[in-house]
Amino acid sequence: MKKNFVLRVKNLIEKYRTKNPFEICERAGVEIIFQDLGKIKGFHVRNAGVSLIMINSKLSELMIIIVLLHELGHAVLKHPTKDISFMKDNFFGFSNQLENEANLFLAEFLFNYVPLEDYFIGKEEEKALMRLAELKSRFKKKKKNRKEKNAGK
């Protein structure tokens, strides 16, 4: 992963002149639809140049923000959508590179630009925040180790 998530998020906020992910989507032409999706939290599809984010309407306010930012990450990072991975309960796993990238985008945005104190944080939200913090920490360590290794060459 050689993407600079700090810069990607910063540039997105500057481009659309807002930290509100709903406004960013609106200004970027990404349509958001809320619907009861059962166990699926959300997903992103792009068809004929049009991006669409579906979000489960049964989620808490903070989980909606988390899912929206994750799916916006897929859109911004131009991930292919032909093999849609539905965001289920295990979407914070560390296995899939595209999911990791979307989660790193999410973590960068969420921890730096979303006032978490404004939201109710239940068990599900706390678990998600802890997994995101862990992923971000792992990514920082890998990035630091890579820099040190390259400096030694």
JSON list of C-alpha atoms in Angstrom, two decimals:
[
{"chain": "A", "resi": 1, "resn": "MET", "atom": "CA", "xyz": [0.00, 0.00, 0.00]},
{"chain": "A", "resi": 2, "resn": "LYS", "atom": "CA", "xyz": [1.70, 3.17, -1.18]},
{"chain": "A", "resi": 3, "resn": "LYS", "atom": "CA", "xyz": [-1.29, 5.48, -0.90]},
{"chain": "A", "resi": 4, "resn": "ASN", "atom": "CA", "xyz": [-1.01, 8.58, 1.25]},
{"chain": "A", "resi": 5, "resn": "PHE", "atom": "CA", "xyz": [-4.29, 8.53, 3.17]},
{"chain": "A", "resi": 6, "resn": "VAL", "atom": "CA", "xyz": [-3.51, 11.69, 5.13]},
{"chain": "A", "resi": 7, "resn": "LEU", "atom": "CA", "xyz": [-3.09, 13.62, 1.90]},
{"chain": "A", "resi": 8, "resn": "ARG", "atom": "CA", "xyz": [-6.08, 11.96, 0.19]},
{"chain": "A", "resi": 9, "resn": "VAL", "atom": "CA", "xyz": [-8.43, 12.94, 3.02]},
{"chain": "A", "resi": 10, "resn": "LYS", "atom": "CA", "xyz": [-6.96, 16.45, 3.37]},
{"chain": "A", "resi": 11, "resn": "ASN", "atom": "CA", "xyz": [-7.25, 17.09, -0.38]},
{"chain": "A", "resi": 12, "resn": "LEU", "atom": "CA", "xyz": [-10.84, 15.81, -0.45]},
{"chain": "A", "resi": 13, "resn": "ILE", "atom": "CA", "xyz": [-11.85, 18.14, 2.39]},
{"chain": "A", "resi": 14, "resn": "GLU", "atom": "CA", "xyz": [-10.12, 21.09, 0.75]},
{"chain": "A", "resi": 15, "resn": "LYS", "atom": "CA", "xyz": [-11.58, 20.34, -2.69]},
{"chain": "A", "resi": 16, "resn": "TYR", "atom": "CA", "xyz": [-15.17, 20.22, -1.43]},
{"chain": "A", "resi": 17, "resn": "ARG", "atom": "CA", "xyz": [-14.67, 22.78, 1.38]},
{"chain": "A", "resi": 18, "resn": "THR", "atom": "CA", "xyz": [-16.36, 20.68, 4.02]},
{"chain": "A", "resi": 19, "resn": "LYS", "atom": "CA", "xyz": [-15.59, 17.99, 6.59]},
{"chain": "A", "resi": 20, "resn": "ASN", "atom": "CA", "xyz": [-19.12, 16.63, 6.35]},
{"chain": "A", "resi": 21, "resn": "PRO", "atom": "CA", "xyz": [-19.00, 13.31, 4.46]},
{"chain": "A", "resi": 22, "resn": "PHE", "atom": "CA", "xyz": [-22.63, 13.66, 3.33]},
{"chain": "A", "resi": 23, "resn": "GLU", "atom": "CA", "xyz": [-21.86, 17.05, 1.77]},
{"chain": "A", "resi": 24, "resn": "ILE", "atom": "CA", "xyz": [-18.68, 15.66, 0.17]},
{"chain": "A", "resi": 25, "resn": "CYS", "atom": "CA", "xyz": [-20.72, 12.89, -1.45]},
{"chain": "A", "resi": 26, "resn": "GLU", "atom": "CA", "xyz": [-23.33, 15.33, -2.67]},
{"chain": "A", "resi": 27, "resn": "ARG", "atom": "CA", "xyz": [-20.73, 17.71, -4.14]},
{"chain": "A", "resi": 28, "resn": "ALA", "atom": "CA", "xyz": [-18.79, 14.82, -5.69]},
{"chain": "A", "resi": 29, "resn": "GLY", "atom": "CA", "xyz": [-21.92, 13.39, -7.30]},
{"chain": "A", "resi": 30, "resn": "VAL", "atom": "CA", "xyz": [-21.98, 10.23, -5.16]},
{"chain": "A", "resi": 31, "resn": "GLU", "atom": "CA", "xyz": [-25.55, 9.22, -4.47]},
{"chain": "A", "resi": 32, "resn": "ILE", "atom": "CA", "xyz": [-26.39, 7.80, -1.03]},
{"chain": "A", "resi": 33, "resn": "ILE", "atom": "CA", "xyz": [-29.39, 5.53, -0.52]},
{"chain": "A", "resi": 34, "resn": "PHE", "atom": "CA", "xyz": [-30.58, 4.25, 2.85]},
{"chain": "A", "resi": 35, "resn": "GLN", "atom": "CA", "xyz": [-32.42, 0.94, 2.94]},
{"chain": "A", "resi": 36, "resn": "ASP", "atom": "CA", "xyz": [-32.86, -2.00, 5.29]},
{"chain": "A", "resi": 37, "resn": "LEU", "atom": "CA", "xyz": [-30.09, -4.30, 4.02]},
{"chain": "A", "resi": 38, "resn": "GLY", "atom": "CA", "xyz": [-30.40, -7.00, 6.68]},
{"chain": "A", "resi": 39, "resn": "LYS", "atom": "CA", "xyz": [-26.93, -8.01, 7.89]},
{"chain": "A", "resi": 40, "resn": "ILE", "atom": "CA", "xyz": [-25.18, -5.96, 5.21]},
{"chain": "A", "resi": 41, "resn": "LYS", "atom": "CA", "xyz": [-23.93, -2.62, 6.51]},
{"chain": "A", "resi": 42, "resn": "GLY", "atom": "CA", "xyz": [-23.35, -1.03, 3.12]},
{"chain": "A", "resi": 43, "resn": "PHE", "atom": "CA", "xyz": [-21.65, -1.16, -0.24]},
{"chain": "A", "resi": 44, "resn": "HIS", "atom": "CA", "xyz": [-20.40, 1.01, -3.09]},
{"chain": "A", "resi": 45, "resn": "VAL", "atom": "CA", "xyz": [-21.03, 0.49, -6.80]},
{"chain": "A", "resi": 46, "resn": "ARG", "atom": "CA", "xyz": [-20.00, 2.50, -9.83]},
{"chain": "A", "resi": 47, "resn": "ASN", "atom": "CA", "xyz": [-21.84, 2.08, -13.11]},
{"chain": "A", "resi": 48, "resn": "ALA", "atom": "CA", "xyz": [-21.35, 4.20, -16.23]},
{"chain": "A", "resi": 49, "resn": "GLY", "atom": "CA", "xyz": [-19.30, 6.69, -14.19]},
{"chain": "A", "resi": 50, "resn": "VAL", "atom": "CA", "xyz": [-21.99, 7.11, -11.52]},
{"chain": "A", "resi": 51, "resn": "SER", "atom": "CA", "xyz": [-21.13, 6.20, -7.92]},
{"chain": "A", "resi": 52, "resn": "LEU", "atom": "CA", "xyz": [-23.75, 4.94, -5.52]},
{"chain": "A", "resi": 53, "resn": "ILE", "atom": "CA", "xyz": [-23.39, 4.12, -1.83]},
{"chain": "A", "resi": 54, "resn": "MET", "atom": "CA", "xyz": [-26.04, 1.95, -0.20]},
{"chain": "A", "resi": 55, "resn": "ILE", "atom": "CA", "xyz": [-26.21, 2.12, 3.60]},
{"chain": "A", "resi": 56, "resn": "ASN", "atom": "CA", "xyz": [-28.29, 0.00, 5.96]},
{"chain": "A", "resi": 57, "resn": "SER", "atom": "CA", "xyz": [-30.96, 2.27, 7.42]},
{"chain": "A", "resi": 58, "resn": "LYS", "atom": "CA", "xyz": [-31.02, 0.23, 10.65]},
{"chain": "A", "resi": 59, "resn": "LEU", "atom": "CA", "xyz": [-27.54, 1.36, 11.74]},
{"chain": "A", "resi": 60, "resn": "SER", "atom": "CA", "xyz": [-26.82, 3.83, 14.53]},
{"chain": "A", "resi": 61, "resn": "GLU", "atom": "CA", "xyz": [-25.86, 7.39, 13.64]},
{"chain": "A", "resi": 62, "resn": "LEU", "atom": "CA", "xyz": [-22.14, 6.79, 14.20]},
{"chain": "A", "resi": 63, "resn": "MET", "atom": "CA", "xyz": [-22.15, 3.46, 12.33]},
{"chain": "A", "resi": 64, "resn": "ILE", "atom": "CA", "xyz": [-23.78, 5.24, 9.38]},
{"chain": "A", "resi": 65, "resn": "ILE", "atom": "CA", "xyz": [-20.86, 7.72, 9.37]},
{"chain": "A", "resi": 66, "resn": "ILE", "atom": "CA", "xyz": [-18.36, 4.85, 9.65]},
{"chain": "A", "resi": 67, "resn": "VAL", "atom": "CA", "xyz": [-19.94, 2.90, 6.80]},
{"chain": "A", "resi": 68, "resn": "LEU", "atom": "CA", "xyz": [-20.30, 6.03, 4.65]},
{"chain": "A", "resi": 69, "resn": "LEU", "atom": "CA", "xyz": [-16.62, 6.93, 5.09]},
{"chain": "A", "resi": 70, "resn": "HIS", "atom": "CA", "xyz": [-15.54, 3.35, 4.36]},
{"chain": "A", "resi": 71, "resn": "GLU", "atom": "CA", "xyz": [-17.58, 3.26, 1.15]},
{"chain": "A", "resi": 72, "resn": "LEU", "atom": "CA", "xyz": [-16.49, 6.79, 0.21]},
{"chain": "A", "resi": 73, "resn": "GLY", "atom": "CA", "xyz": [-12.94, 5.48, 0.58]},
{"chain": "A", "resi": 74, "resn": "HIS", "atom": "CA", "xyz": [-13.67, 2.86, -2.08]},
{"chain": "A", "resi": 75, "resn": "ALA", "atom": "CA", "xyz": [-15.08, 5.59, -4.36]},
{"chain": "A", "resi": 76, "resn": "VAL", "atom": "CA", "xyz": [-12.22, 8.06, -3.82]},
{"chain": "A", "resi": 77, "resn": "LEU", "atom": "CA", "xyz": [-9.56, 5.37, -4.18]},
{"chain": "A", "resi": 78, "resn": "LYS", "atom": "CA", "xyz": [-11.25, 4.23, -7.41]},
{"chain": "A", "resi": 79, "resn": "HIS", "atom": "CA", "xyz": [-11.54, 0.63, -6.30]},
{"chain": "A", "resi": 80, "resn": "PRO", "atom": "CA", "xyz": [-13.15, -1.67, -8.86]},
{"chain": "A", "resi": 81, "resn": "THR", "atom": "CA", "xyz": [-16.75, -2.55, -8.07]},
{"chain": "A", "resi": 82, "resn": "LYS", "atom": "CA", "xyz": [-17.32, -5.55, -10.35]},
{"chain": "A", "resi": 83, "resn": "ASP", "atom": "CA", "xyz": [-16.81, -7.92, -7.40]},
{"chain": "A", "resi": 84, "resn": "ILE", "atom": "CA", "xyz": [-18.80, -6.10, -4.75]},
{"chain": "A", "resi": 85, "resn": "SER", "atom": "CA", "xyz": [-17.77, -6.97, -1.21]},
{"chain": "A", "resi": 86, "resn": "PHE", "atom": "CA", "xyz": [-20.73, -6.32, 1.01]},
{"chain": "A", "resi": 87, "resn": "MET", "atom": "CA", "xyz": [-19.78, -4.69, 4.28]},
{"chain": "A", "resi": 88, "resn": "LYS", "atom": "CA", "xyz": [-20.89, -7.26, 6.83]},
{"chain": "A", "resi": 89, "resn": "ASP", "atom": "CA", "xyz": [-20.06, -7.71, 10.49]},
{"chain": "A", "resi": 90, "resn": "ASN", "atom": "CA", "xyz": [-16.47, -8.68, 9.68]},
{"chain": "A", "resi": 91, "resn": "PHE", "atom": "CA", "xyz": [-15.62, -5.69, 7.49]},
{"chain": "A", "resi": 92, "resn": "PHE", "atom": "CA", "xyz": [-12.83, -4.66, 9.86]},
{"chain": "A", "resi": 93, "resn": "GLY", "atom": "CA", "xyz": [-10.81, -7.78, 9.09]},
{"chain": "A", "resi": 94, "resn": "PHE", "atom": "CA", "xyz": [-7.21, -7.31, 8.01]},
{"chain": "A", "resi": 95, "resn": "SER", "atom": "CA", "xyz": [-7.16, -9.67, 5.05]},
{"chain": "A", "resi": 96, "resn": "ASN", "atom": "CA", "xyz": [-8.23, -7.87, 1.88]},
{"chain": "A", "resi": 97, "resn": "GLN", "atom": "CA", "xyz": [-6.02, -5.05, 0.55]},
{"chain": "A", "resi": 98, "resn": "LEU", "atom": "CA", "xyz": [-8.91, -3.02, -0.90]},
{"chain": "A", "resi": 99, "resn": "GLU", "atom": "CA", "xyz": [-10.85, -3.29, 2.35]},
{"chain": "A", "resi": 100, "resn": "ASN", "atom": "CA", "xyz": [-7.73, -2.30, 4.32]},
{"chain": "A", "resi": 101, "resn": "GLU", "atom": "CA", "xyz": [-7.28, 0.75, 2.09]},
{"chain": "A", "resi": 102, "resn": "ALA", "atom": "CA", "xyz": [-10.94, 1.78, 2.52]},
{"chain": "A", "resi": 103, "resn": "ASN", "atom": "CA", "xyz": [-10.58, 1.30, 6.28]},
{"chain": "A", "resi": 104, "resn": "LEU", "atom": "CA", "xyz": [-7.37, 3.36, 6.40]},
{"chain": "A", "resi": 105, "resn": "PHE", "atom": "CA", "xyz": [-9.12, 6.15, 4.51]},
{"chain": "A", "resi": 106, "resn": "LEU", "atom": "CA", "xyz": [-12.02, 5.85, 6.97]},
{"chain": "A", "resi": 107, "resn": "ALA", "atom": "CA", "xyz": [-9.71, 5.91, 10.01]},
{"chain": "A", "resi": 108, "resn": "GLU", "atom": "CA", "xyz": [-7.81, 8.95, 8.76]},
{"chain": "A", "resi": 109, "resn": "PHE", "atom": "CA", "xyz": [-11.03, 10.89, 8.16]},
{"chain": "A", "resi": 110, "resn": "LEU", "atom": "CA", "xyz": [-12.89, 9.68, 11.25]},
{"chain": "A", "resi": 111, "resn": "PHE", "atom": "CA", "xyz": [-10.16, 10.19, 13.84]},
{"chain": "A", "resi": 112, "resn": "ASN", "atom": "CA", "xyz": [-9.09, 13.60, 12.53]},
{"chain": "A", "resi": 113, "resn": "TYR", "atom": "CA", "xyz": [-12.24, 15.29, 11.24]},
{"chain": "A", "resi": 114, "resn": "VAL", "atom": "CA", "xyz": [-15.32, 13.73, 12.87]},
{"chain": "A", "resi": 115, "resn": "PRO", "atom": "CA", "xyz": [-16.23, 14.97, 16.38]},
{"chain": "A", "resi": 116, "resn": "LEU", "atom": "CA", "xyz": [-16.74, 11.53, 17.94]},
{"chain": "A", "resi": 117, "resn": "GLU", "atom": "CA", "xyz": [-17.84, 13.09, 21.23]},
{"chain": "A", "resi": 118, "resn": "ASP", "atom": "CA", "xyz": [-21.06, 14.14, 19.45]},
{"chain": "A", "resi": 119, "resn": "TYR", "atom": "CA", "xyz": [-22.14, 10.51, 18.95]},
{"chain": "A", "resi": 120, "resn": "PHE", "atom": "CA", "xyz": [-23.40, 7.71, 21.13]},
{"chain": "A", "resi": 121, "resn": "ILE", "atom": "CA", "xyz": [-20.74, 5.00, 21.31]},
{"chain": "A", "resi": 122, "resn": "GLY", "atom": "CA", "xyz": [-22.21, 1.61, 22.10]},
{"chain": "A", "resi": 123, "resn": "LYS", "atom": "CA", "xyz": [-20.51, -1.80, 22.02]},
{"chain": "A", "resi": 124, "resn": "GLU", "atom": "CA", "xyz": [-20.65, -2.11, 18.21]},
{"chain": "A", "resi": 125, "resn": "GLU", "atom": "CA", "xyz": [-19.25, 1.38, 17.69]},
{"chain": "A", "resi": 126, "resn": "GLU", "atom": "CA", "xyz": [-16.54, 0.88, 20.32]},
{"chain": "A", "resi": 127, "resn": "LYS", "atom": "CA", "xyz": [-15.46, -2.38, 18.66]},
{"chain": "A", "resi": 128, "resn": "ALA", "atom": "CA", "xyz": [-15.30, -0.68, 15.26]},
{"chain": "A", "resi": 129, "resn": "LEU", "atom": "CA", "xyz": [-13.28, 2.26, 16.63]},
{"chain": "A", "resi": 130, "resn": "MET", "atom": "CA", "xyz": [-10.83, -0.07, 18.36]},
{"chain": "A", "resi": 131, "resn": "ARG", "atom": "CA", "xyz": [-10.30, -2.15, 15.19]},
{"chain": "A", "resi": 132, "resn": "LEU", "atom": "CA", "xyz": [-9.77, 1.01, 13.12]},
{"chain": "A", "resi": 133, "resn": "ALA", "atom": "CA", "xyz": [-7.26, 2.37, 15.63]},
{"chain": "A", "resi": 134, "resn": "GLU", "atom": "CA", "xyz": [-5.43, -0.97, 15.56]},
{"chain": "A", "resi": 135, "resn": "LEU", "atom": "CA", "xyz": [-5.33, -1.00, 11.74]},
{"chain": "A", "resi": 136, "resn": "LYS", "atom": "CA", "xyz": [-4.08, 2.60, 11.62]},
{"chain": "A", "resi": 137, "resn": "SER", "atom": "CA", "xyz": [-1.38, 1.78, 14.18]},
{"chain": "A", "resi": 138, "resn": "ARG", "atom": "CA", "xyz": [-0.25, -1.28, 12.20]},
{"chain": "A", "resi": 139, "resn": "PHE", "atom": "CA", "xyz": [-0.10, 0.80, 9.02]},
{"chain": "A", "resi": 140, "resn": "LYS", "atom": "CA", "xyz": [1.99, 3.51, 10.72]},
{"chain": "A", "resi": 141, "resn": "LYS", "atom": "CA", "xyz": [4.44, 0.90, 12.04]},
{"chain": "A", "resi": 142, "resn": "LYS", "atom": "CA", "xyz": [4.81, -0.70, 8.59]},
{"chain": "A", "resi": 143, "resn": "LYS", "atom": "CA", "xyz": [5.31, 2.70, 7.00]},
{"chain": "A", "resi": 144, "resn": "LYS", "atom": "CA", "xyz": [7.95, 3.65, 9.62]},
{"chain": "A", "resi": 145, "resn": "ASN", "atom": "CA", "xyz": [9.77, 0.32, 9.18]},
{"chain": "A", "resi": 146, "resn": "ARG", "atom": "CA", "xyz": [9.76, 0.79, 5.39]},
{"chain": "A", "resi": 147, "resn": "LYS", "atom": "CA", "xyz": [11.27, 4.29, 5.74]},
{"chain": "A", "resi": 148, "resn": "GLU", "atom": "CA", "xyz": [13.97, 3.02, 8.10]},
{"chain": "A", "resi": 149, "resn": "LYS", "atom": "CA", "xyz": [14.77, 0.12, 5.78]},
{"chain": "A", "resi": 150, "resn": "ASN", "atom": "CA", "xyz": [15.01, 2.42, 2.74]},
{"chain": "A", "resi": 151, "resn": "ALA", "atom": "CA", "xyz": [17.17, 4.92, 4.67]},
{"chain": "A", "resi": 152, "resn": "GLY", "atom": "CA", "xyz": [19.64, 2.12, 5.40]},
{"chain": "A", "resi": 153, "resn": "LYS", "atom": "CA", "xyz": [20.14, 1.34, 1.70]}
]
